[in-house]
PDB file of C-alpha atoms in Angstrom:
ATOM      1  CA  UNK A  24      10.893  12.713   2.797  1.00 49.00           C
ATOM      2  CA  UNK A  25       9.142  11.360  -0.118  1.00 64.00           C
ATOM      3  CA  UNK A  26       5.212  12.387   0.077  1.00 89.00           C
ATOM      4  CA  UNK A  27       4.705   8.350  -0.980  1.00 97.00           C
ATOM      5  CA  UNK A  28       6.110   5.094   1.043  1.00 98.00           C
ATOM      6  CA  UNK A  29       8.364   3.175  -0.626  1.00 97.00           C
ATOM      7  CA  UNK A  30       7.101  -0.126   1.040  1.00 98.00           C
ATOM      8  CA  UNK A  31       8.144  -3.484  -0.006  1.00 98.00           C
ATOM      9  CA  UNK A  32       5.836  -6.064  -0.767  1.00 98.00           C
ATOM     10  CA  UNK A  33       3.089  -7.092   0.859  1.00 98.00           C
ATOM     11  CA  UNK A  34       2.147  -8.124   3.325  1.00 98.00           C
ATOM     12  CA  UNK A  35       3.447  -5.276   6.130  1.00 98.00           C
ATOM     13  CA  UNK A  36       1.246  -3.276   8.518  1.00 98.00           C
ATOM     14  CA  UNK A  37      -0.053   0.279   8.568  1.00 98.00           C
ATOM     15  CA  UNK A  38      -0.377   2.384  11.487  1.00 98.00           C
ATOM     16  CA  UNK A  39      -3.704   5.141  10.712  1.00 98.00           C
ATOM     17  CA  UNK A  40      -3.543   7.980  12.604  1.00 98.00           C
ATOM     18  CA  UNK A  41      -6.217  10.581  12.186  1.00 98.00           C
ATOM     19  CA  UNK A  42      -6.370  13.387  14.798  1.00 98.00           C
ATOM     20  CA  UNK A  43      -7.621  17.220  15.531  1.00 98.00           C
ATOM     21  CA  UNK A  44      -5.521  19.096  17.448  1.00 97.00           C
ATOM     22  CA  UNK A  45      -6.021  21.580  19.736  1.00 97.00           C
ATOM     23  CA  UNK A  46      -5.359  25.312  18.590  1.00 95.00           C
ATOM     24  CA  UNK A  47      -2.250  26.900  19.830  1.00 94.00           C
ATOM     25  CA  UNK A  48       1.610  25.536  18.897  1.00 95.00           C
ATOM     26  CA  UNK A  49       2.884  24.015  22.329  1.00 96.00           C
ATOM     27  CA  UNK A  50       5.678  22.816  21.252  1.00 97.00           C
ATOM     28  CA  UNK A  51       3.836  20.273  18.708  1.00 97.00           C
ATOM     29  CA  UNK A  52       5.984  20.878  15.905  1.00 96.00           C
ATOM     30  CA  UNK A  53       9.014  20.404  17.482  1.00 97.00           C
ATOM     31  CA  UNK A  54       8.095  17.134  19.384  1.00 97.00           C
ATOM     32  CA  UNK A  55       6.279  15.519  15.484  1.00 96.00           C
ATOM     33  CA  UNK A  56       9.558  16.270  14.091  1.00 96.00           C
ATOM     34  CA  UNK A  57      11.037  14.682  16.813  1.00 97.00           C
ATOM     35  CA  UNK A  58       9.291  11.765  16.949  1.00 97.00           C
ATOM     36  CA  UNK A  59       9.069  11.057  13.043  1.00 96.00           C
ATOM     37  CA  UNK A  60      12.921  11.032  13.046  1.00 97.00           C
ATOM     38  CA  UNK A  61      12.881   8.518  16.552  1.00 97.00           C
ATOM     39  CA  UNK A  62      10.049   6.247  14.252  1.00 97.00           C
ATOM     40  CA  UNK A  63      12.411   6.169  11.761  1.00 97.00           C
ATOM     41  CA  UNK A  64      14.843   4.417  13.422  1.00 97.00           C
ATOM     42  CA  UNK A  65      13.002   1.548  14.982  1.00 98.00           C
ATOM     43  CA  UNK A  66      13.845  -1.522  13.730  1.00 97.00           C
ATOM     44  CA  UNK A  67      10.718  -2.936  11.239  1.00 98.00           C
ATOM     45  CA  UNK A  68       9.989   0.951  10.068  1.00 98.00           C
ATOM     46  CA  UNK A  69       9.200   0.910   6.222  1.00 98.00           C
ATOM     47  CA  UNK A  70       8.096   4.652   5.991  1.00 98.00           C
ATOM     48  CA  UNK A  71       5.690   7.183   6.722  1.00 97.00           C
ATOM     49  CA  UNK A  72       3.008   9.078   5.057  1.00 98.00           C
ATOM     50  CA  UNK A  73       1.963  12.682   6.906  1.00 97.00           C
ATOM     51  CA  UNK A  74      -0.350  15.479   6.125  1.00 97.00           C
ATOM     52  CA  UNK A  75      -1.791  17.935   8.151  1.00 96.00           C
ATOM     53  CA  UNK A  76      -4.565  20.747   6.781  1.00 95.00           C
ATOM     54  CA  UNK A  77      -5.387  24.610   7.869  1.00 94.00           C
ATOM     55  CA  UNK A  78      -8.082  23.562   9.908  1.00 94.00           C
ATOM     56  CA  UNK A  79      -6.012  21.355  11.973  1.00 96.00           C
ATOM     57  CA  UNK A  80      -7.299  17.919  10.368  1.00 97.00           C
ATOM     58  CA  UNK A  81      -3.908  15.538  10.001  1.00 97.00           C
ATOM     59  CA  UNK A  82      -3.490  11.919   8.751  1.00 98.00           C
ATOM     60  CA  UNK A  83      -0.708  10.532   9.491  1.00 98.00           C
ATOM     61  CA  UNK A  84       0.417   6.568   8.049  1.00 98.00           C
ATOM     62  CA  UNK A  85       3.581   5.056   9.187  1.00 98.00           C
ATOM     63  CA  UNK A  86       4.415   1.802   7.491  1.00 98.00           C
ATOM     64  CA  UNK A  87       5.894  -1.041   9.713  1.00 98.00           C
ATOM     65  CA  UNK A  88       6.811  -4.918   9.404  1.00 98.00           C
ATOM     66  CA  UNK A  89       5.528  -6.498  12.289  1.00 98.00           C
ATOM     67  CA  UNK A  90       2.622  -5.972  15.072  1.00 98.00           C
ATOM     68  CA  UNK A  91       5.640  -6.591  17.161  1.00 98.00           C
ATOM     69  CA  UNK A  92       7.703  -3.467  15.552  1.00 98.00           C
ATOM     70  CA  UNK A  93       4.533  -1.420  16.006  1.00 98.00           C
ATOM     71  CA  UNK A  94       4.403  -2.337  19.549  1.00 98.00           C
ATOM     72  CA  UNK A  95       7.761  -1.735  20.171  1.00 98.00           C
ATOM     73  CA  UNK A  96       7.600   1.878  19.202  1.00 98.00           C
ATOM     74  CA  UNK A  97       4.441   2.045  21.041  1.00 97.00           C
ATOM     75  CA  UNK A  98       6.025   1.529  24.404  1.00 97.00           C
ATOM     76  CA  UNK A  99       9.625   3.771  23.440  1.00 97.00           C
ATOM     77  CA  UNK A 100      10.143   5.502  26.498  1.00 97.00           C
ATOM     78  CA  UNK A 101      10.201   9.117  24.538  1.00 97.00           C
ATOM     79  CA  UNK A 102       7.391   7.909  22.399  1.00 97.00           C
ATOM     80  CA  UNK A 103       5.250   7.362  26.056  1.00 98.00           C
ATOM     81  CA  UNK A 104       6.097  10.739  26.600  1.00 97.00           C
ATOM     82  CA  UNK A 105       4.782  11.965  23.466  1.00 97.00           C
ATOM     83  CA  UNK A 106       1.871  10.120  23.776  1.00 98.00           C
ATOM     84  CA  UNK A 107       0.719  11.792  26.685  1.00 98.00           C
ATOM     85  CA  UNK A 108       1.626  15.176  25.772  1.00 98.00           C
ATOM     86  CA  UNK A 109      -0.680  14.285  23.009  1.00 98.00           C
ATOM     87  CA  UNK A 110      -3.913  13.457  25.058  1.00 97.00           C
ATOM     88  CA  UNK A 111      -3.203  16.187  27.637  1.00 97.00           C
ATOM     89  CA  UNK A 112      -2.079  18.984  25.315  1.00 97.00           C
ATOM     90  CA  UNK A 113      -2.005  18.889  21.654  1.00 98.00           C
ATOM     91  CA  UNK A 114      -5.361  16.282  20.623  1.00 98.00           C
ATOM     92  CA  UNK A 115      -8.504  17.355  20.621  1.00 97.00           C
ATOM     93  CA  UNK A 116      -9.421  13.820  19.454  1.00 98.00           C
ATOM     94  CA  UNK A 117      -7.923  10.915  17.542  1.00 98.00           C
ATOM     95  CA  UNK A 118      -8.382   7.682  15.801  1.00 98.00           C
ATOM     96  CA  UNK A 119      -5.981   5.689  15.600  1.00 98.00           C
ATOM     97  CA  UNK A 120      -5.839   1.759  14.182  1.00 98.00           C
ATOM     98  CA  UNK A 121      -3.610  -0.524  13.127  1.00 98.00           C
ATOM     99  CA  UNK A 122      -4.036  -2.451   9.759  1.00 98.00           C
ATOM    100  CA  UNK A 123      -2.368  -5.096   7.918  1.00 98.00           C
ATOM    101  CA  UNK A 124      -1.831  -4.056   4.459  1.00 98.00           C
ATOM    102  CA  UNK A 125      -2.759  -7.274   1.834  1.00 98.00           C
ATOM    103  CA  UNK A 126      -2.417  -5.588  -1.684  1.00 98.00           C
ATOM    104  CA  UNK A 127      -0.832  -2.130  -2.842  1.00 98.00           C
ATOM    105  CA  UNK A 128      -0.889  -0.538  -5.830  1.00 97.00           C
ATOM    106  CA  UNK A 129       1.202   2.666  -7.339  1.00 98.00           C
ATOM    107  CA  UNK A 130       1.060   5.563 -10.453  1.00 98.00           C
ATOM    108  CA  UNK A 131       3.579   7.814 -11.391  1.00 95.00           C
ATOM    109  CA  UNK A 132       7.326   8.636 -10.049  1.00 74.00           C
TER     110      UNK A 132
ATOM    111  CA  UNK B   9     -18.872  15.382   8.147  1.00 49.00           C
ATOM    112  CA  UNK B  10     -17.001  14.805  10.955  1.00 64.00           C
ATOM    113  CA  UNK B  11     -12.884  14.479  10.830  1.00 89.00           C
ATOM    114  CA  UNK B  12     -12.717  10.948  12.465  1.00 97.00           C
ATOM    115  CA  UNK B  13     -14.620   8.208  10.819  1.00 98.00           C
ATOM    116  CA  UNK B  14     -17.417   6.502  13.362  1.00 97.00           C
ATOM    117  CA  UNK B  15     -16.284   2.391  12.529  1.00 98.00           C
ATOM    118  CA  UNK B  16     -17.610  -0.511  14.291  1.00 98.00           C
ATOM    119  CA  UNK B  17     -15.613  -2.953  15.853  1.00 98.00           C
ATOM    120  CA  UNK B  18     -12.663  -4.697  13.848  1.00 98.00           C
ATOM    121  CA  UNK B  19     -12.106  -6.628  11.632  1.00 98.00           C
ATOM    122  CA  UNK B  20     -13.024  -4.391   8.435  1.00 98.00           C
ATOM    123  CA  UNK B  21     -10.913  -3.017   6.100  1.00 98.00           C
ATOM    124  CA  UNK B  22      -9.383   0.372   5.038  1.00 98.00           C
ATOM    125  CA  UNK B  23      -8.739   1.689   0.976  1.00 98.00           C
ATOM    126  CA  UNK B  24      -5.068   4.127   2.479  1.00 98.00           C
ATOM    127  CA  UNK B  25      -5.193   6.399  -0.594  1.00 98.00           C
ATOM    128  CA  UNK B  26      -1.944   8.853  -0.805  1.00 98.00           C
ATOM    129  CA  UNK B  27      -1.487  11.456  -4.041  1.00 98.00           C
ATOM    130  CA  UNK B  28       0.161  14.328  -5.122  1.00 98.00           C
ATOM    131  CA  UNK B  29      -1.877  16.208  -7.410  1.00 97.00           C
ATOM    132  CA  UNK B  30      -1.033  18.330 -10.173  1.00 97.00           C
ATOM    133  CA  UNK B  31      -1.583  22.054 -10.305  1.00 95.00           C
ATOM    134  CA  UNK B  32      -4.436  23.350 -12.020  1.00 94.00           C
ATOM    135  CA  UNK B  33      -7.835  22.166 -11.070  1.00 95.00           C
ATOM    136  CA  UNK B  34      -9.572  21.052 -13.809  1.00 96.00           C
ATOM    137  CA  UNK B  35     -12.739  20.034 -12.070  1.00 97.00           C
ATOM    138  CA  UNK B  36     -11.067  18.233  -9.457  1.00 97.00           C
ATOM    139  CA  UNK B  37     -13.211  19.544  -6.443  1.00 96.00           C
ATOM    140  CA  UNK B  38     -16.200  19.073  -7.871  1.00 97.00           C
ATOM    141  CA  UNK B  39     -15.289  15.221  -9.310  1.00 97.00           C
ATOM    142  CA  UNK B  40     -13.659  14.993  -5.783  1.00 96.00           C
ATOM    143  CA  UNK B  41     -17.209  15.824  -3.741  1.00 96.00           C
ATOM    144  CA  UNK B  42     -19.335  13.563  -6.065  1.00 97.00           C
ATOM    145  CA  UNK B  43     -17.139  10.982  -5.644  1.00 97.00           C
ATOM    146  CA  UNK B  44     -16.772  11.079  -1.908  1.00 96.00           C
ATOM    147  CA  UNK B  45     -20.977  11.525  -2.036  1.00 97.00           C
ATOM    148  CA  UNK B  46     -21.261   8.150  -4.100  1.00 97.00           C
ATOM    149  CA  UNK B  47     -19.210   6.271  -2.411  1.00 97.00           C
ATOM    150  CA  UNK B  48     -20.866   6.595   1.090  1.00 97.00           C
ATOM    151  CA  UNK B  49     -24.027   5.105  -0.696  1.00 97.00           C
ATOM    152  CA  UNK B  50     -22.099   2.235  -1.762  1.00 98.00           C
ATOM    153  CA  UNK B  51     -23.082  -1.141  -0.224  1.00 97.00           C
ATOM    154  CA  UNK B  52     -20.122  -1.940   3.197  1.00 98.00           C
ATOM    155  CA  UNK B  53     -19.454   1.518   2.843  1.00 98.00           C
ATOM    156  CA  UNK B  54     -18.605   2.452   6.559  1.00 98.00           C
ATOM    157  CA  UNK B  55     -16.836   5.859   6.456  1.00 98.00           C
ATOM    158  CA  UNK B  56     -13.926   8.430   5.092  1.00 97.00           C
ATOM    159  CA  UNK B  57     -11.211  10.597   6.147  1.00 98.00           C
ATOM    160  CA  UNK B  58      -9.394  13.017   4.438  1.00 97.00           C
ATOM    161  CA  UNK B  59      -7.002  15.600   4.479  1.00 97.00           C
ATOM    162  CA  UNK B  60      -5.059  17.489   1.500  1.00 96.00           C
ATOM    163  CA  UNK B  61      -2.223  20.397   2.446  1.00 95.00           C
ATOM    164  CA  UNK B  62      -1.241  23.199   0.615  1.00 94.00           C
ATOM    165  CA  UNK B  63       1.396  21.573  -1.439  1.00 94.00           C
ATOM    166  CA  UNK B  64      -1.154  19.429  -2.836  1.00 96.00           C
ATOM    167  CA  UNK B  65       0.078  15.728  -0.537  1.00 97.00           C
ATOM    168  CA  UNK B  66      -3.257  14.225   0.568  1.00 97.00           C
ATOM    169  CA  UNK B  67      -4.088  11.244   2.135  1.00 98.00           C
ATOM    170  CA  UNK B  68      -7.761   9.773   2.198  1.00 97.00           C
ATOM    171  CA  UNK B  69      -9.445   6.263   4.214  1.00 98.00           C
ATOM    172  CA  UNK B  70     -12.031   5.204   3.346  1.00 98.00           C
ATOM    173  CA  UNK B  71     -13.142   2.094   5.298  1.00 98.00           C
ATOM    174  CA  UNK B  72     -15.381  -0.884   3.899  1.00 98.00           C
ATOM    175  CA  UNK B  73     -16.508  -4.050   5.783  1.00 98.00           C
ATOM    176  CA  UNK B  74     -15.530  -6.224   3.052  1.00 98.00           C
ATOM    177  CA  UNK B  75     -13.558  -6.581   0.572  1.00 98.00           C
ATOM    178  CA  UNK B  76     -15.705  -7.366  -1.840  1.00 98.00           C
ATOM    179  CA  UNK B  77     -17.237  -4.109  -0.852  1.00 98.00           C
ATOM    180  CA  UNK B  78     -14.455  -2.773  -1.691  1.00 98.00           C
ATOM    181  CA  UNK B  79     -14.068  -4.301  -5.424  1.00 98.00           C
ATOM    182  CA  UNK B  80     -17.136  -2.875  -6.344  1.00 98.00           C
ATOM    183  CA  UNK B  81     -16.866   0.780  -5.080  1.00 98.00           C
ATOM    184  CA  UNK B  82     -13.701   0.274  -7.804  1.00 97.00           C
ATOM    185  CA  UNK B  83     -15.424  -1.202 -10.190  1.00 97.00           C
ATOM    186  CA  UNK B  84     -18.546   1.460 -10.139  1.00 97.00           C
ATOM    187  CA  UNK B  85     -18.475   3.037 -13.779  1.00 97.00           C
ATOM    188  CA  UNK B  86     -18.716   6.685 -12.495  1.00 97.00           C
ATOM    189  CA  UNK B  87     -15.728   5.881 -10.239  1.00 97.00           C
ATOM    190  CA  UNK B  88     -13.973   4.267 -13.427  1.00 98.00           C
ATOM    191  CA  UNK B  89     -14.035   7.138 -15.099  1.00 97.00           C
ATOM    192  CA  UNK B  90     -12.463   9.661 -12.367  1.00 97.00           C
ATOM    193  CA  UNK B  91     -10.322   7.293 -11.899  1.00 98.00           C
ATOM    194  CA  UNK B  92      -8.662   7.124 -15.957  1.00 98.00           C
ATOM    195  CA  UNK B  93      -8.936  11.507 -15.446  1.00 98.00           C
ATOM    196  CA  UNK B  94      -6.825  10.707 -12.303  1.00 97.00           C
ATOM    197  CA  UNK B  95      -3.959   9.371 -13.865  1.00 97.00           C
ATOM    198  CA  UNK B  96      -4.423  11.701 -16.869  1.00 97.00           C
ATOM    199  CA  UNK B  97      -4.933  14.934 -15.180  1.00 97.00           C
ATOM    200  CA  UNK B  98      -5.146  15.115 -11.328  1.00 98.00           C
ATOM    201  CA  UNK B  99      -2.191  13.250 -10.010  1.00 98.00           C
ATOM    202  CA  UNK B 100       1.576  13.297 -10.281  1.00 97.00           C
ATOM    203  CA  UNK B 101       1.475  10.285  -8.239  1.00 98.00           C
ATOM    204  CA  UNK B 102      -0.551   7.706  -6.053  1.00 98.00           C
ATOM    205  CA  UNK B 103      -0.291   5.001  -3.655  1.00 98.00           C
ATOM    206  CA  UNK B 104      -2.980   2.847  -2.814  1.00 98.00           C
ATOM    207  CA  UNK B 105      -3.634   0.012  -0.279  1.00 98.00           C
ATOM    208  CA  UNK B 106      -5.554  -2.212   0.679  1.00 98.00           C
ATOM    209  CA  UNK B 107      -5.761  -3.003   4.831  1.00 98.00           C
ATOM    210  CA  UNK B 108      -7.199  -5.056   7.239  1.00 98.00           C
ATOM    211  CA  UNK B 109      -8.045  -3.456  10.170  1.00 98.00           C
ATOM    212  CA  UNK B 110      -7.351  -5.234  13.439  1.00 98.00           C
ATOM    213  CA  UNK B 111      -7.527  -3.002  16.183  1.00 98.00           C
ATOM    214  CA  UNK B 112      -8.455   0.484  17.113  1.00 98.00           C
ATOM    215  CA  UNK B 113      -8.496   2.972  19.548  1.00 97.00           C
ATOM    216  CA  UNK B 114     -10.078   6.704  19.925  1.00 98.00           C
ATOM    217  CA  UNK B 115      -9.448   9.438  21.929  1.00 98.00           C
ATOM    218  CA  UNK B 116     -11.754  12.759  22.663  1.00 95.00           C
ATOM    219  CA  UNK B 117     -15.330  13.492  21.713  1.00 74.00           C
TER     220      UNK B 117
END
C-alpha cells in the first residue's frame, strides 16, 4: 500500500477515523488487516490512508465515492462484527466522521 | 492535548494532511510544535489530530469552521514559510484535502 491515496478528482468522501486503543493485542492486528483488505473490495473504495503511533494514537482515512458506498461498508456483516469487537475490546475511544472532500492538493512521487 | 479533537456539531470542515517525511530532522519538531501552537490561535480554528509512525507516514486534521478560516491559516506568513521548507526539506511527499464534515460520531470518554 502506498502511504498516499491515489484519489481521483474531486469531489469523493473521506471517512476520519481517529481512535485510542486499549493496551493489549486481542487479536487487533489480525482483524485491521482483515478488514482493510474486505474495505478494499467494496464497490466505491478509492483508497486508504493508516497510521498508528507507540502510544496507541491511530488515524486512519479511507477514501470512498458515495455516502451510499460508505454506508454500505458500514452495515457489511463482518464489518458489524468488527465494529463491535472494537467498542467492547480494542477502543478506548474514537472519533469518527465522515467528510466530503471539495479540493485536494499533492507534492512529490 | 487530548488525542480526539472536541468539534461542535457539523457542518465544519477538516484540512486531511498525509506526508512522508524525509530523514534527518532539520528542525522539524520544533517548526512542527510552533506551528501546531499558531494555528490553534487562528480565527475558526476548532481543533487537531495527529499521529506520525516510525517510518515517518503521518497523518494530521485539523478542523476549521470555515473555509475561509481555513484560507487564512494558509495564507499566515509564518505558516508560508514552513510550508516552502516543507517541500524543500521535510517531505518526500504530501497529500492534502480539503473536507466538509457532515456527520460524526464518538465513542469512550
Amino acid at each position: 500500500m502506498s502511504e498516499i491515496a491515489k484519489t481521483p478528482q474531486p469531489p469523493y468522501y473521506a471517512v476520519i477515523f481517529t481512535s485510542l486503543r486499549t493496551e493489549g493485542e486481542e487479536g487487533y492486528g489480525k482483524m485491521a488487516d482483515l478488514m482493510g483488505e474486505l474495505a478494499s473490495q467494496q464497490q466505491g473504495f478509492l483508497g486508504v490512508e493508516s497510521v498508528r503511533d507507540e502510544n496507541g494514537v491511530g488515524i486512519t482515512v479511507s477514501y470512498w465515492d458515495s455516502p451510499e458506498a460508505i454506508q454500505g461498508w458500514k452495515e457489511h456483516a463482518l464489518h458489524r462484527i468488527a465494529q463491535e469487537k472494537g467498542k467492547s475490546t480494542w477502543y478506548k475511544s474514537f472519533g469518527l466522521r465522515i467528510a466530503k472532500v471539495e479540493r485536494d492538493r499533492f507534492f512529490g512521487e
